[in-house]
Structures are given as structure tokens and as C-alpha cells.
Amino acid sequence: RFNKDKICTLIPILGIENILWHNCLQPSSELAICILLYQLSACGTHLKHEIKIFSYSQTYISLVFNDILVHICTHFWNLLSFDIKIMECANAVKKVVGTRGIWGWIDGMMHPFCYSSEDQAAYYSGCKKAHSFQFQLIMTPDRIMSSLHRLYTGPGGDWMMWSDSELETIL
């Protein structure tokens, strides 16, 4: 959970003031970071619920989220890789399950958004019938995303992200 002080601390660290917003958007830094945090939380699954929270349209919320996410992935990609606690996590899983060598769970995460006027086909997932970004992430037992591989467009699947990430070689 983030309080107001932590949110204000994140703004300069993430460089929110330096984002080049598309479509003439000019959200406040606080609003932008709150939209990002809400969308990345377990609550942020349906844009229609966010209208009540943020008092902006689905399109506006989606565009702000997309711009801030692209900014973070572009500028901080090197920090979004593995945590150094892999052995601790493997030991924790072994204690509970009794199986060695498991330290996290890999999955693809699809984040739908309202379609944009640019390059719609690249982001459309025929399977889920939505325009979306996808991420490949590894979740560790302490519920932390220890790896977040780059953004993918909608049509790609889990296997495509796994092949592209070259995680097998890295691990």
C-alpha cells in the first residue's frame, strides 16, 4: 500500500514530470502515478470501475496508464529484472512444498485498454477480443514481481513471450 508521502516520493524518482503525454493529455503527476498503481494492483482489472474512482473516462485512464507504463519500461528496463533473493525464495518454497529448485511462478499478464487510433491491429488480441499490452512476469512467494519482461502487443501469447525473453538461457 502507498500513502501520500510515498506517492510524492515516487514522482521524481520515476520522472513522471518528464513524460511526453500523447493526445494532448496533461494529467497531474499525482493522478498519473495513482492510475498506474491502481492498474497494477489486483483491483485494477476493469476500467469501468475506475471511472467512479478517478472521475475520468475509460479512454483517458487507459491513455494515461499506457503512456506512464511505456515511460517506465523504457527508462527503467534494467531494474525490472531478477531480484537477488532467488535462493531465499527457493528455500521458502522447499520448506512449504518439499520440492527443490522452485523459486517463482512465471505467467503472462494481459492488460486490456481502450483502442487507440494508431496501429490498432498490432494490439488486438483475437483470443480475448480486446486491445491490450502483455507482460511476462515471475512472481515469487513473497508476492513480489521479481521479473517483468518488456511490453508485448496483444496477439502474442505466453509461449511467444517465454521464447522472446530468453529466460531459460539467463536462468
PDB file of C-alpha atoms in Angstrom:
ATOM      1  CA  ARG A   1       0.000   0.000   0.000  1.00  0.00           C
ATOM      2  CA  PHE A   2       1.150   3.525  -0.787  1.00  0.00           C
ATOM      3  CA  ASN A   3       0.344   6.597   1.275  1.00  0.00           C
ATOM      4  CA  LYS A   4       0.512  10.190   0.039  1.00  0.00           C
ATOM      5  CA  ASP A   5       4.133  10.654   1.168  1.00  0.00           C
ATOM      6  CA  LYS A   6       5.308   7.528  -0.666  1.00  0.00           C
ATOM      7  CA  ILE A   7       3.456   8.583  -3.810  1.00  0.00           C
ATOM      8  CA  CYS A   8       5.076  12.035  -3.682  1.00  0.00           C
ATOM      9  CA  THR A   9       8.469  10.349  -3.257  1.00  0.00           C
ATOM     10  CA  LEU A  10       7.898   8.132  -6.326  1.00  0.00           C
ATOM     11  CA  ILE A  11       7.076  11.013  -8.682  1.00  0.00           C
ATOM     12  CA  PRO A  12      10.609  12.459  -9.039  1.00  0.00           C
ATOM     13  CA  ILE A  13      12.257   9.018  -8.845  1.00  0.00           C
ATOM     14  CA  LEU A  14      10.214   7.745 -11.788  1.00  0.00           C
ATOM     15  CA  GLY A  15      10.498  11.032 -13.665  1.00  0.00           C
ATOM     16  CA  ILE A  16       6.749  11.420 -14.053  1.00  0.00           C
ATOM     17  CA  GLU A  17       7.158  15.150 -14.767  1.00  0.00           C
ATOM     18  CA  ASN A  18       9.219  14.268 -17.876  1.00  0.00           C
ATOM     19  CA  ILE A  19       6.681  12.040 -19.610  1.00  0.00           C
ATOM     20  CA  LEU A  20       5.727  13.027 -23.128  1.00  0.00           C
ATOM     21  CA  TRP A  21       1.953  12.611 -22.995  1.00  0.00           C
ATOM     22  CA  HIS A  22       0.130  11.681 -26.188  1.00  0.00           C
ATOM     23  CA  ASN A  23      -3.216  13.012 -27.399  1.00  0.00           C
ATOM     24  CA  CYS A  24      -2.742  16.386 -25.642  1.00  0.00           C
ATOM     25  CA  LEU A  25      -3.106  14.822 -22.193  1.00  0.00           C
ATOM     26  CA  GLN A  26      -1.746  16.755 -19.229  1.00  0.00           C
ATOM     27  CA  PRO A  27      -2.605  14.772 -16.086  1.00  0.00           C
ATOM     28  CA  SER A  28      -1.096  15.846 -12.811  1.00  0.00           C
ATOM     29  CA  SER A  29       1.838  13.739 -11.675  1.00  0.00           C
ATOM     30  CA  GLU A  30      -0.159  12.559  -8.663  1.00  0.00           C
ATOM     31  CA  LEU A  31      -3.096  11.448 -10.804  1.00  0.00           C
ATOM     32  CA  ALA A  32      -0.807   9.647 -13.241  1.00  0.00           C
ATOM     33  CA  ILE A  33       1.034   7.701 -10.544  1.00  0.00           C
ATOM     34  CA  CYS A  34      -2.252   6.818  -8.805  1.00  0.00           C
ATOM     35  CA  ILE A  35      -3.688   5.479 -12.080  1.00  0.00           C
ATOM     36  CA  LEU A  36      -0.531   3.405 -12.585  1.00  0.00           C
ATOM     37  CA  LEU A  37      -0.561   1.994  -9.062  1.00  0.00           C
ATOM     38  CA  TYR A  38      -4.264   1.204  -9.190  1.00  0.00           C
ATOM     39  CA  GLN A  39      -3.997  -0.501 -12.571  1.00  0.00           C
ATOM     40  CA  LEU A  40      -1.052  -2.639 -11.439  1.00  0.00           C
ATOM     41  CA  SER A  41      -2.846  -3.651  -8.255  1.00  0.00           C
ATOM     42  CA  ALA A  42      -5.274  -6.545  -8.046  1.00  0.00           C
ATOM     43  CA  CYS A  43      -8.137  -4.013  -8.049  1.00  0.00           C
ATOM     44  CA  GLY A  44      -7.334  -2.504 -11.432  1.00  0.00           C
ATOM     45  CA  THR A  45      -8.975  -5.087 -13.644  1.00  0.00           C
ATOM     46  CA  HIS A  46     -11.927  -3.214 -15.114  1.00  0.00           C
ATOM     47  CA  LEU A  47     -11.720   0.298 -16.495  1.00  0.00           C
ATOM     48  CA  LYS A  48     -15.407   0.937 -15.903  1.00  0.00           C
ATOM     49  CA  HIS A  49     -14.888   0.746 -12.116  1.00  0.00           C
ATOM     50  CA  GLU A  50     -12.102   3.312 -12.323  1.00  0.00           C
ATOM     51  CA  ILE A  51     -14.427   5.975 -13.680  1.00  0.00           C
ATOM     52  CA  LYS A  52     -16.005   6.173 -10.219  1.00  0.00           C
ATOM     53  CA  ILE A  53     -12.615   6.349  -8.507  1.00  0.00           C
ATOM     54  CA  PHE A  54     -10.804   8.837 -10.752  1.00  0.00           C
ATOM     55  CA  SER A  55     -13.761  10.711 -12.337  1.00  0.00           C
ATOM     56  CA  TYR A  56     -12.262  10.396 -15.817  1.00  0.00           C
ATOM     57  CA  SER A  57     -13.368   8.402 -18.854  1.00  0.00           C
ATOM     58  CA  GLN A  58     -12.126   4.899 -19.629  1.00  0.00           C
ATOM     59  CA  THR A  59     -10.232   6.277 -22.603  1.00  0.00           C
ATOM     60  CA  TYR A  60      -8.464   8.948 -20.551  1.00  0.00           C
ATOM     61  CA  ILE A  61      -7.455   6.475 -17.831  1.00  0.00           C
ATOM     62  CA  SER A  62      -6.256   3.984 -20.419  1.00  0.00           C
ATOM     63  CA  LEU A  63      -4.183   6.571 -22.313  1.00  0.00           C
ATOM     64  CA  VAL A  64      -2.547   7.880 -19.129  1.00  0.00           C
ATOM     65  CA  PHE A  65      -1.734   4.342 -17.990  1.00  0.00           C
ATOM     66  CA  ASN A  66      -0.275   3.393 -21.373  1.00  0.00           C
ATOM     67  CA  ASP A  67       1.955   6.487 -21.540  1.00  0.00           C
ATOM     68  CA  ILE A  68       3.290   6.117 -17.999  1.00  0.00           C
ATOM     69  CA  LEU A  69       3.876   2.386 -18.432  1.00  0.00           C
ATOM     70  CA  VAL A  70       5.795   2.884 -21.673  1.00  0.00           C
ATOM     71  CA  HIS A  71       7.854   5.596 -19.936  1.00  0.00           C
ATOM     72  CA  ILE A  72       8.746   3.315 -17.010  1.00  0.00           C
ATOM     73  CA  CYS A  73       9.542   0.303 -19.189  1.00  0.00           C
ATOM     74  CA  THR A  74      11.690   2.457 -21.489  1.00  0.00           C
ATOM     75  CA  HIS A  75      13.672   4.226 -18.772  1.00  0.00           C
ATOM     76  CA  PHE A  76      13.895   1.533 -16.095  1.00  0.00           C
ATOM     77  CA  TRP A  77      14.026  -1.730 -18.074  1.00  0.00           C
ATOM     78  CA  ASN A  78      17.350  -2.678 -16.487  1.00  0.00           C
ATOM     79  CA  LEU A  79      15.817  -2.505 -12.990  1.00  0.00           C
ATOM     80  CA  LEU A  80      12.857  -4.693 -13.894  1.00  0.00           C
ATOM     81  CA  SER A  81      14.849  -7.915 -13.931  1.00  0.00           C
ATOM     82  CA  PHE A  82      15.551 -10.584 -11.347  1.00  0.00           C
ATOM     83  CA  ASP A  83      15.696  -9.934  -7.686  1.00  0.00           C
ATOM     84  CA  ILE A  84      18.795 -11.199  -5.890  1.00  0.00           C
ATOM     85  CA  LYS A  85      16.672 -13.164  -3.400  1.00  0.00           C
ATOM     86  CA  ILE A  86      16.217 -16.224  -5.621  1.00  0.00           C
ATOM     87  CA  MET A  87      17.850 -18.617  -3.139  1.00  0.00           C
ATOM     88  CA  GLU A  88      15.751 -17.302  -0.237  1.00  0.00           C
ATOM     89  CA  CYS A  89      12.598 -17.840  -2.263  1.00  0.00           C
ATOM     90  CA  ALA A  90      13.670 -21.340  -3.316  1.00  0.00           C
ATOM     91  CA  ASN A  91      14.300 -22.271   0.321  1.00  0.00           C
ATOM     92  CA  ALA A  92      10.896 -20.889   1.364  1.00  0.00           C
ATOM     93  CA  VAL A  93       9.116 -22.941  -1.313  1.00  0.00           C
ATOM     94  CA  LYS A  94      11.091 -26.054  -0.323  1.00  0.00           C
ATOM     95  CA  LYS A  95      10.010 -25.643   3.330  1.00  0.00           C
ATOM     96  CA  VAL A  96       6.331 -25.478   2.419  1.00  0.00           C
ATOM     97  CA  VAL A  97       6.082 -27.782  -0.592  1.00  0.00           C
ATOM     98  CA  GLY A  98       9.118 -30.004  -0.163  1.00  0.00           C
ATOM     99  CA  THR A  99      10.237 -29.532  -3.763  1.00  0.00           C
ATOM    100  CA  ARG A 100      13.670 -28.166  -4.596  1.00  0.00           C
ATOM    101  CA  GLY A 101      14.506 -25.634  -7.291  1.00  0.00           C
ATOM    102  CA  ILE A 102      11.236 -23.682  -7.418  1.00  0.00           C
ATOM    103  CA  TRP A 103      11.610 -20.010  -6.560  1.00  0.00           C
ATOM    104  CA  GLY A 104       8.832 -18.356  -8.530  1.00  0.00           C
ATOM    105  CA  TRP A 105       5.940 -18.769 -10.910  1.00  0.00           C
ATOM    106  CA  ILE A 106       6.030 -17.462 -14.457  1.00  0.00           C
ATOM    107  CA  ASP A 107       2.943 -16.205 -16.222  1.00  0.00           C
ATOM    108  CA  GLY A 108       1.794 -13.784 -18.839  1.00  0.00           C
ATOM    109  CA  MET A 109      -0.416 -10.906 -17.787  1.00  0.00           C
ATOM    110  CA  MET A 110      -2.741  -9.206 -20.236  1.00  0.00           C
ATOM    111  CA  HIS A 111      -3.783  -5.630 -19.585  1.00  0.00           C
ATOM    112  CA  PRO A 112      -6.667  -4.510 -21.828  1.00  0.00           C
ATOM    113  CA  PHE A 113      -7.127  -0.890 -22.802  1.00  0.00           C
ATOM    114  CA  CYS A 114      -9.409   1.200 -24.975  1.00  0.00           C
ATOM    115  CA  TYR A 115      -8.203   1.028 -28.563  1.00  0.00           C
ATOM    116  CA  SER A 116      -6.269   3.919 -29.978  1.00  0.00           C
ATOM    117  CA  SER A 117      -6.384   5.372 -33.453  1.00  0.00           C
ATOM    118  CA  GLU A 118      -2.798   4.289 -34.148  1.00  0.00           C
ATOM    119  CA  ASP A 119      -1.864   0.741 -35.141  1.00  0.00           C
ATOM    120  CA  GLN A 120      -4.995  -0.916 -33.751  1.00  0.00           C
ATOM    121  CA  ALA A 121      -4.339  -4.293 -35.352  1.00  0.00           C
ATOM    122  CA  ALA A 122      -0.985  -4.700 -33.572  1.00  0.00           C
ATOM    123  CA  TYR A 123      -2.658  -4.509 -30.151  1.00  0.00           C
ATOM    124  CA  TYR A 124      -5.797  -6.540 -30.841  1.00  0.00           C
ATOM    125  CA  SER A 125      -5.957  -9.981 -29.248  1.00  0.00           C
ATOM    126  CA  GLY A 126      -8.404 -12.124 -31.180  1.00  0.00           C
ATOM    127  CA  CYS A 127      -8.454 -14.650 -28.340  1.00  0.00           C
ATOM    128  CA  LYS A 128      -9.639 -12.188 -25.689  1.00  0.00           C
ATOM    129  CA  LYS A 129     -11.315  -9.822 -28.177  1.00  0.00           C
ATOM    130  CA  ALA A 130      -9.623  -6.759 -26.698  1.00  0.00           C
ATOM    131  CA  HIS A 131      -6.790  -4.350 -27.399  1.00  0.00           C
ATOM    132  CA  SER A 132      -4.044  -4.986 -24.877  1.00  0.00           C
ATOM    133  CA  PHE A 133      -0.475  -4.917 -23.672  1.00  0.00           C
ATOM    134  CA  GLN A 134       1.001  -8.102 -22.299  1.00  0.00           C
ATOM    135  CA  PHE A 135       3.805  -8.687 -19.828  1.00  0.00           C
ATOM    136  CA  GLN A 136       5.711 -11.762 -18.806  1.00  0.00           C
ATOM    137  CA  LEU A 137       6.372 -11.787 -15.101  1.00  0.00           C
ATOM    138  CA  ILE A 138       7.771 -14.040 -12.426  1.00  0.00           C
ATOM    139  CA  MET A 139       6.030 -13.888  -9.074  1.00  0.00           C
ATOM    140  CA  THR A 140       7.985 -15.020  -6.027  1.00  0.00           C
ATOM    141  CA  PRO A 141       6.496 -16.490  -2.819  1.00  0.00           C
ATOM    142  CA  ASP A 142       6.689 -13.097  -1.091  1.00  0.00           C
ATOM    143  CA  ARG A 143       4.195 -11.825  -3.718  1.00  0.00           C
ATOM    144  CA  ILE A 144       6.761  -9.610  -5.432  1.00  0.00           C
ATOM    145  CA  MET A 145       7.151  -9.460  -9.196  1.00  0.00           C
ATOM    146  CA  SER A 146      10.815 -10.446  -9.456  1.00  0.00           C
ATOM    147  CA  SER A 147      10.979 -10.194 -13.214  1.00  0.00           C
ATOM    148  CA  LEU A 148       8.923  -8.125 -15.579  1.00  0.00           C
ATOM    149  CA  HIS A 149       9.969  -8.616 -19.151  1.00  0.00           C
ATOM    150  CA  ARG A 150       9.213  -5.918 -21.704  1.00  0.00           C
ATOM    151  CA  LEU A 151       5.807  -4.926 -23.105  1.00  0.00           C
ATOM    152  CA  TYR A 152       4.259  -7.071 -25.804  1.00  0.00           C
ATOM    153  CA  THR A 153       1.359  -6.282 -28.079  1.00  0.00           C
ATOM    154  CA  GLY A 154      -1.986  -8.039 -27.741  1.00  0.00           C
ATOM    155  CA  PRO A 155      -1.788 -11.023 -30.115  1.00  0.00           C
ATOM    156  CA  GLY A 156       1.296 -12.624 -28.540  1.00  0.00           C
ATOM    157  CA  GLY A 157       0.848 -15.485 -26.117  1.00  0.00           C
ATOM    158  CA  ASP A 158       2.676 -16.871 -23.094  1.00  0.00           C
ATOM    159  CA  TRP A 159       4.867 -19.177 -25.179  1.00  0.00           C
ATOM    160  CA  MET A 160       5.911 -16.359 -27.540  1.00  0.00           C
ATOM    161  CA  MET A 161       6.874 -14.167 -24.567  1.00  0.00           C
ATOM    162  CA  TRP A 162       8.818 -17.051 -22.988  1.00  0.00           C
ATOM    163  CA  SER A 163      10.777 -17.662 -26.214  1.00  0.00           C
ATOM    164  CA  ASP A 164      11.485 -13.975 -26.747  1.00  0.00           C
ATOM    165  CA  SER A 165      12.608 -13.296 -23.167  1.00  0.00           C
ATOM    166  CA  GLU A 166      15.388 -15.927 -23.324  1.00  0.00           C
ATOM    167  CA  LEU A 167      14.804 -16.541 -19.599  1.00  0.00           C
ATOM    168  CA  GLU A 168      15.856 -20.152 -19.963  1.00  0.00           C
ATOM    169  CA  THR A 169      19.323 -19.017 -21.057  1.00  0.00           C
ATOM    170  CA  ILE A 170      19.515 -16.304 -18.396  1.00  0.00           C
ATOM    171  CA  LEU A 171      18.471 -18.670 -15.622  1.00  0.00           C
TER     172      LEU A 171
END
